[in-house]
Amino acid sequence: MIHRSTGDVAVVGAGLAGCEAALVLARLGFAVDLYEMRPDRMTPAHKTGLPAELVCSNSLKTDCLPSAHGLLKSELALLGSPMMRIAQENRVPAGSALAVDRDAFAAGVLDALMRESTIRLMRREITAPPADKPCLIAAGPLAADSLTNWLAATFGSHSLSFYDAIAPIIAADSIDISVAFFGARRRPDNTDYLNCPFSEEEYRRFYDELTEADRVQAHDFEKERFFEACLPVEVIAQRGYRALTFGALRPVGLDDPGTGRRPFAVCQLRREDRAGTAYNLVGFQTRLTVGAQKRVFRLIPALENAEFLRYGSIHRNTYLDSPVLLNGDLSFKALPHCFLAGQLCGNEGYTESVATGHLAALFIAARIRGRSL
């Protein structure tokens, strides 16, 4: 059971949604007990005990208008979103995308939480929410089995799941910059991305090795249901020889200054930190084994001697059937004092998680004050 909560609201999970909700509730004058099981209990994807640790990409996608992601960021900015402010303060060059130094971002979130005297960050695992006060469950798609078991038992609904994949990160000083070149698509003077150009011969060799490489196999009881918007690179490659050249490796808008021509394909590298000491392989989320990653990804031009700081991996994400279980204010139909936000409620993406956390905070505040929102 949950430890006794002394705040006005309990928030379970210090991810993007939970931290946004806690900070907004504190700003509205409520005392918040924010529970996070890490670092005492880690997930298969997290590496630290920091709040709002980004485990997949470091990109929150574009902040340009007109676009859906840009519009959502603009709306959050109008609402004074604490998490979007922290993201802007810790952004790294990424063209039109809002990408962050993930360590600095998480540290900034922790600092913001610690500055709020009405937020208590409680380092403990929660197996069930309190029954005497509003509670927001924002434990994320990697919530502990004890909590997901409680959710399934309480609401009589099976959780759904899909496999999410993480791209590798490599050391900047291991990239051959005599081969790679800076530039963003259609913006040759931009230095936000490093581009590794393929000739068709180089691409064919890479493609052949990628499609034949060893992969981490799912257990017999697991179904491989990959999320279409974040497919492993080898799964995309299996859809056809040119599939990657129309996806993550598309060369459109990128001319190799070494040849003056457009390459057959291009692997883009995005900066991981402000200092530019590390880059991630854009669109290269993967389930290849570590040995296969070393061999195959070093076939990418300019990455022959790549030093891997983090290998790609897969993990299972879990979410609930929100249209069946939730009211319009993100509260459970069968347990109205309990709310749900973040990827556990079925949204996809960092910005979307922040948005559901912000909305949940507004709904909870309205409920406590007896107002209709």
Coordinates of C-alpha atoms in Angstrom, one line a residue:
M1 CA 0.0 0.0 0.0
I2 CA 1.0 3.6 -0.3
H3 CA 2.8 5.4 2.4
R4 CA 0.8 8.0 4.2
S5 CA 0.6 11.1 2.0
T6 CA 0.5 14.5 3.8
G7 CA 0.2 16.8 0.8
D8 CA -3.0 18.0 -0.8
V9 CA -2.3 15.9 -3.9
A10 CA -0.2 12.8 -4.5
V11 CA 1.6 12.4 -7.8
V12 CA 3.1 9.0 -8.6
G13 CA 6.0 9.2 -11.0
A14 CA 8.6 11.9 -11.5
G15 CA 8.7 11.7 -15.3
L16 CA 7.8 14.5 -17.7
A17 CA 4.0 14.4 -16.9
G18 CA 4.4 14.0 -13.1
C19 CA 7.0 16.8 -12.8
E20 CA 4.9 19.1 -14.9
A21 CA 1.8 18.4 -12.8
A22 CA 3.7 18.8 -9.5
L23 CA 5.2 22.1 -10.5
V24 CA 1.9 23.5 -11.9
L25 CA 0.0 22.4 -8.7
A26 CA 2.6 24.0 -6.5
R27 CA 2.3 27.2 -8.5
L28 CA -1.5 27.1 -7.9
G29 CA -0.9 26.8 -4.2
F30 CA -1.2 23.1 -3.4
A31 CA 1.1 20.9 -1.4
V32 CA 2.3 17.9 -3.5
D33 CA 3.8 14.6 -2.5
L34 CA 5.7 13.5 -5.6
Y35 CA 6.7 9.8 -5.5
E36 CA 9.5 8.3 -7.6
M37 CA 10.9 4.8 -7.1
R38 CA 14.2 5.4 -8.8
P39 CA 17.1 5.1 -8.0
D40 CA 16.2 2.4 -5.4
R41 CA 14.3 0.6 -8.1
M42 CA 15.4 1.1 -11.6
T43 CA 13.6 0.3 -14.9
P44 CA 15.0 -1.5 -17.9
A45 CA 15.6 1.8 -19.7
H46 CA 16.5 4.4 -17.1
K47 CA 20.1 5.0 -16.1
T48 CA 19.8 7.5 -13.2
G49 CA 17.6 8.6 -10.4
L50 CA 17.1 12.0 -11.8
P51 CA 13.5 13.2 -12.5
A52 CA 12.4 13.6 -16.1
E53 CA 15.2 11.5 -17.4
L54 CA 14.8 11.1 -21.2
V55 CA 15.5 7.5 -22.0
C56 CA 14.9 7.6 -25.8
S57 CA 15.7 10.5 -28.1
N58 CA 16.8 13.9 -26.7
S59 CA 14.5 15.6 -29.1
L60 CA 11.1 17.1 -28.3
K61 CA 10.5 17.5 -32.1
T62 CA 9.9 20.7 -33.9
D63 CA 8.9 23.9 -32.3
C64 CA 8.2 25.7 -35.6
L65 CA 4.8 26.8 -36.8
P66 CA 2.8 25.7 -38.6
S67 CA 3.0 22.2 -37.3
A68 CA 1.1 20.1 -34.7
H69 CA 4.2 19.8 -32.4
G70 CA 5.0 23.5 -32.8
L71 CA 1.4 24.4 -32.0
L72 CA 1.3 22.3 -28.8
K73 CA 4.6 23.9 -27.6
S74 CA 3.2 27.3 -28.3
E75 CA 0.0 26.5 -26.3
L76 CA 2.1 25.2 -23.4
A77 CA 4.2 28.3 -23.5
L78 CA 1.1 30.4 -23.2
L79 CA 0.1 28.3 -20.2
G80 CA 3.5 29.0 -18.6
S81 CA 4.6 25.3 -18.7
P82 CA 7.6 24.8 -16.3
M83 CA 8.9 21.8 -18.2
M84 CA 9.0 23.6 -21.5
R85 CA 10.8 26.5 -20.0
I86 CA 13.4 24.2 -18.6
A87 CA 13.7 22.5 -22.0
Q88 CA 14.3 25.8 -23.7
E89 CA 17.0 26.7 -21.1
N90 CA 18.8 23.5 -21.8
R91 CA 18.4 23.1 -25.6
V92 CA 21.2 22.1 -27.9
P93 CA 21.5 22.9 -31.6
A94 CA 19.1 20.6 -33.6
G95 CA 17.9 22.7 -36.6
S96 CA 14.1 23.3 -36.2
A97 CA 13.8 20.7 -33.4
L98 CA 13.8 21.4 -29.7
A99 CA 16.5 19.0 -28.5
V100 CA 18.0 19.2 -25.0
D101 CA 21.1 18.2 -23.2
R102 CA 19.4 15.4 -21.4
D103 CA 21.6 15.4 -18.2
A104 CA 21.3 19.2 -17.9
F105 CA 17.6 19.1 -18.5
A106 CA 17.0 16.5 -15.8
A107 CA 19.2 18.4 -13.4
G108 CA 17.2 21.6 -14.2
V109 CA 14.0 19.8 -13.4
L110 CA 15.4 18.5 -10.1
D111 CA 16.4 22.0 -9.2
A112 CA 13.0 23.4 -10.0
L113 CA 11.3 20.7 -7.8
M114 CA 13.7 21.5 -4.9
R115 CA 13.0 25.2 -5.1
E116 CA 9.3 24.6 -4.5
S117 CA 8.7 24.4 -0.7
T118 CA 5.3 22.8 -1.2
I119 CA 6.7 19.8 -3.2
R120 CA 8.1 16.8 -1.3
L121 CA 10.0 14.4 -3.6
M122 CA 9.6 11.0 -2.0
R123 CA 12.0 8.2 -3.1
R124 CA 9.8 5.1 -2.7
E125 CA 7.8 2.7 -4.8
I126 CA 4.0 3.1 -4.7
T127 CA 1.8 0.0 -5.2
A128 CA -1.6 1.8 -4.9
P129 CA -2.8 5.4 -4.7
P130 CA -4.2 7.0 -1.5
A131 CA -7.9 6.8 -1.0
D132 CA -8.3 10.1 0.9
K133 CA -7.1 12.7 -1.6
P134 CA -6.7 13.3 -5.3
C135 CA -3.9 11.3 -6.8
L136 CA -2.3 11.6 -10.3
I137 CA -0.8 8.4 -11.6
A138 CA 2.0 9.4 -14.0
A139 CA 4.3 6.5 -13.6
G140 CA 5.1 6.2 -17.2
P141 CA 5.1 3.2 -19.6
L142 CA 7.8 1.4 -17.5
A143 CA 5.8 1.6 -14.2
A144 CA 6.6 -1.1 -11.6
D145 CA 4.7 -4.4 -11.9
S146 CA 3.1 -3.8 -8.5
L147 CA 1.4 -0.7 -9.7
T148 CA 0.4 -2.0 -13.1
N149 CA -1.0 -5.1 -11.4
W150 CA -3.1 -2.9 -9.2
L151 CA -4.4 -1.0 -12.2
A152 CA -5.4 -4.1 -14.0
A153 CA -7.0 -5.6 -10.9
T154 CA -8.8 -2.5 -10.0
F155 CA -10.2 -1.5 -13.4
G156 CA -10.6 -5.0 -14.9
S157 CA -8.8 -3.9 -18.1
H158 CA -5.8 -5.5 -19.6
S159 CA -3.0 -3.2 -20.3
L160 CA -1.7 -2.9 -23.9
S161 CA 1.9 -2.8 -24.8
F162 CA 4.3 -2.2 -27.6
Y163 CA 8.1 -2.3 -27.9
D164 CA 10.0 0.9 -28.0
A165 CA 13.5 1.2 -29.2
I166 CA 16.5 3.4 -28.3
A167 CA 19.2 4.7 -30.7
P168 CA 22.9 4.4 -30.0
I169 CA 25.1 7.4 -28.8
I170 CA 28.7 7.7 -30.0
A171 CA 31.6 9.8 -28.9
A172 CA 32.2 12.9 -31.1
D173 CA 36.0 12.5 -31.2
S174 CA 35.5 9.0 -32.8
I175 CA 33.7 10.4 -35.9
D176 CA 35.8 10.9 -39.0
I177 CA 35.1 14.5 -39.9
S178 CA 37.1 14.2 -43.1
V179 CA 34.1 12.2 -44.3
A180 CA 31.2 13.6 -42.4
F181 CA 30.0 17.1 -43.0
F182 CA 27.9 19.6 -41.1
G183 CA 24.5 20.8 -42.4
A184 CA 20.8 20.5 -42.0
R185 CA 18.4 19.6 -44.8
R186 CA 18.2 22.5 -47.3
R187 CA 20.3 24.6 -44.9
P188 CA 24.0 23.9 -45.8
D189 CA 25.3 26.6 -43.5
N190 CA 23.7 25.1 -40.4
T191 CA 26.1 23.2 -38.1
D192 CA 23.5 21.5 -35.9
Y193 CA 23.8 18.1 -37.5
L194 CA 26.7 15.9 -38.7
N195 CA 26.0 14.0 -41.9
C196 CA 27.5 10.7 -42.9
P197 CA 27.1 10.3 -46.7
F198 CA 26.7 6.9 -48.4
S199 CA 27.5 6.0 -51.9
E200 CA 25.2 3.4 -53.4
E201 CA 27.9 0.7 -53.0
E202 CA 28.4 1.7 -49.3
Y203 CA 24.7 1.7 -48.7
R204 CA 24.2 -1.7 -50.3
R205 CA 26.8 -3.3 -48.1
F206 CA 25.3 -1.6 -45.0
Y207 CA 21.8 -2.7 -46.0
D208 CA 22.9 -6.3 -46.6
E209 CA 24.7 -6.6 -43.3
L210 CA 21.8 -4.8 -41.4
T211 CA 19.1 -7.1 -42.7
E212 CA 21.1 -10.2 -41.8
A213 CA 22.5 -9.1 -38.4
D214 CA 21.7 -10.8 -35.1
R215 CA 18.9 -9.4 -33.1
V216 CA 17.7 -9.6 -29.5
Q217 CA 14.9 -12.1 -29.5
A218 CA 11.6 -11.6 -27.6
H219 CA 10.7 -14.2 -25.0
D220 CA 8.1 -16.8 -26.0
F221 CA 5.4 -15.1 -24.0
E222 CA 6.0 -11.7 -25.6
K223 CA 4.4 -10.4 -28.8
E224 CA 6.6 -8.1 -30.9
R225 CA 4.3 -5.2 -31.5
F226 CA 6.5 -2.3 -32.5
F227 CA 5.2 1.2 -32.5
E228 CA 4.9 2.4 -36.1
A229 CA 6.4 5.9 -35.4
C230 CA 9.5 4.5 -33.7
L231 CA 10.3 1.3 -35.6
P232 CA 13.8 -0.3 -35.2
V233 CA 16.0 0.6 -38.2
E234 CA 16.3 -3.1 -39.1
V235 CA 12.5 -3.6 -39.2
I236 CA 12.2 -0.6 -41.6
A237 CA 15.0 -2.1 -43.8
Q238 CA 13.1 -5.3 -44.1
R239 CA 10.3 -3.5 -45.9
G240 CA 12.5 -2.9 -48.9
Y241 CA 15.9 -2.0 -50.2
R242 CA 15.1 1.8 -50.5
A243 CA 12.9 2.0 -47.4
L244 CA 15.6 3.7 -45.3
T245 CA 16.5 6.2 -48.1
F246 CA 12.9 7.5 -47.9
G247 CA 13.0 7.6 -44.1
A248 CA 15.8 8.2 -41.6
L249 CA 18.5 8.0 -44.3
R250 CA 16.8 10.2 -46.9
P251 CA 19.4 12.5 -48.6
V252 CA 17.0 15.2 -49.6
G253 CA 18.3 18.7 -49.1
L254 CA 21.9 17.5 -48.3
D255 CA 24.7 18.0 -50.8
D256 CA 28.1 16.5 -49.9
P257 CA 30.6 19.4 -50.0
G258 CA 33.3 16.8 -50.8
T259 CA 31.7 15.7 -54.0
G260 CA 29.3 18.6 -54.7
R261 CA 26.6 16.0 -55.2
R262 CA 23.7 14.6 -53.3
P263 CA 24.7 11.3 -51.6
F264 CA 22.7 8.1 -52.2
A265 CA 21.8 8.1 -48.5
V266 CA 22.7 10.1 -45.4
C267 CA 22.9 9.1 -41.7
Q268 CA 22.4 12.2 -39.6
L269 CA 24.0 12.6 -36.2
R270 CA 22.4 14.9 -33.6
R271 CA 24.3 16.5 -30.8
E272 CA 23.6 15.0 -27.4
D273 CA 25.1 17.7 -25.1
R274 CA 25.9 21.4 -25.2
A275 CA 29.7 20.7 -25.4
G276 CA 29.2 18.5 -28.5
T277 CA 31.1 15.6 -27.0
A278 CA 28.5 13.0 -28.0
Y279 CA 26.1 12.4 -30.9
N280 CA 23.1 10.1 -31.4
L281 CA 22.3 8.3 -34.6
V282 CA 19.0 9.9 -35.7
G283 CA 16.4 7.3 -36.5
F284 CA 18.7 4.4 -35.5
Q285 CA 16.6 2.9 -32.7
T286 CA 17.4 -0.8 -32.8
R287 CA 17.1 -4.3 -31.3
L288 CA 20.4 -5.5 -32.8
T289 CA 22.7 -7.3 -30.4
V290 CA 25.6 -5.3 -29.0
G291 CA 28.1 -7.3 -31.2
A292 CA 25.9 -6.6 -34.3
Q293 CA 25.7 -2.9 -33.5
K294 CA 29.5 -2.6 -33.3
R295 CA 30.0 -4.4 -36.6
V296 CA 27.1 -3.0 -38.7
F297 CA 26.9 0.6 -37.5
R298 CA 30.7 1.0 -38.1
L299 CA 29.9 0.4 -41.8
I300 CA 28.3 3.8 -41.8
P301 CA 30.8 6.2 -43.6
A302 CA 32.7 8.3 -41.0
L303 CA 31.9 5.8 -38.2
E304 CA 34.5 3.2 -38.9
N305 CA 36.1 3.8 -35.5
A306 CA 32.9 4.8 -33.6
E307 CA 33.1 4.6 -29.8
F308 CA 29.7 3.7 -28.4
L309 CA 28.8 5.5 -25.3
R310 CA 25.3 3.9 -25.3
Y311 CA 24.2 1.0 -27.4
G312 CA 20.7 0.9 -28.8
S313 CA 18.1 -1.3 -27.1
I314 CA 14.5 -2.2 -26.9
H315 CA 12.1 -2.1 -24.0
R316 CA 8.4 -2.8 -23.5
N317 CA 6.1 0.2 -23.0
T318 CA 2.7 -0.3 -21.3
Y319 CA -0.4 1.9 -21.5
L320 CA -4.0 1.7 -20.6
D321 CA -7.2 1.8 -22.6
S322 CA -8.0 5.4 -21.7
P323 CA -11.1 5.9 -23.8
V324 CA -12.8 3.1 -21.9
L325 CA -11.3 3.8 -18.4
L326 CA -11.2 7.7 -18.2
N327 CA -13.5 10.6 -18.0
G328 CA -12.9 13.7 -20.0
D329 CA -10.9 15.3 -17.2
L330 CA -8.4 12.4 -17.1
S331 CA -10.0 10.9 -13.9
F332 CA -10.9 7.2 -13.7
K333 CA -14.6 6.5 -14.2
A334 CA -14.5 3.9 -11.5
L335 CA -12.3 5.9 -9.1
P336 CA -13.0 9.6 -9.7
H337 CA -10.4 10.9 -7.2
C338 CA -7.6 9.2 -9.2
F339 CA -6.3 10.7 -12.4
L340 CA -3.9 9.4 -15.2
A341 CA -1.4 11.3 -17.3
G342 CA 1.7 10.7 -19.4
Q343 CA 2.5 7.8 -21.7
L344 CA 0.7 5.4 -19.4
C345 CA -2.6 7.0 -20.6
G346 CA -1.7 6.3 -24.2
N347 CA -0.2 9.6 -25.5
E348 CA 3.0 9.4 -27.5
G349 CA 5.9 11.8 -27.2
Y350 CA 7.7 14.0 -24.7
T351 CA 5.8 17.2 -25.4
E352 CA 2.5 15.3 -25.3
S353 CA 3.4 13.9 -21.9
V354 CA 4.1 17.4 -20.6
A355 CA 0.7 18.5 -22.0
T356 CA -1.3 15.7 -20.3
G357 CA 0.5 16.4 -17.0
H358 CA -0.3 20.1 -17.2
L359 CA -3.9 19.3 -18.1
A360 CA -4.2 16.9 -15.2
A361 CA -2.9 19.5 -12.8
L362 CA -5.6 22.0 -14.0
F363 CA -8.3 19.4 -13.7
I364 CA -7.2 18.4 -10.2
A365 CA -7.1 22.0 -9.1
A366 CA -10.5 22.6 -10.4
R367 CA -11.9 19.5 -8.7
I368 CA -10.4 20.5 -5.3
R369 CA -11.9 24.1 -5.7
G370 CA -15.2 22.8 -6.8
R371 CA -15.0 24.5 -10.2
S372 CA -15.9 23.3 -13.6
L373 CA -13.1 23.4 -16.2

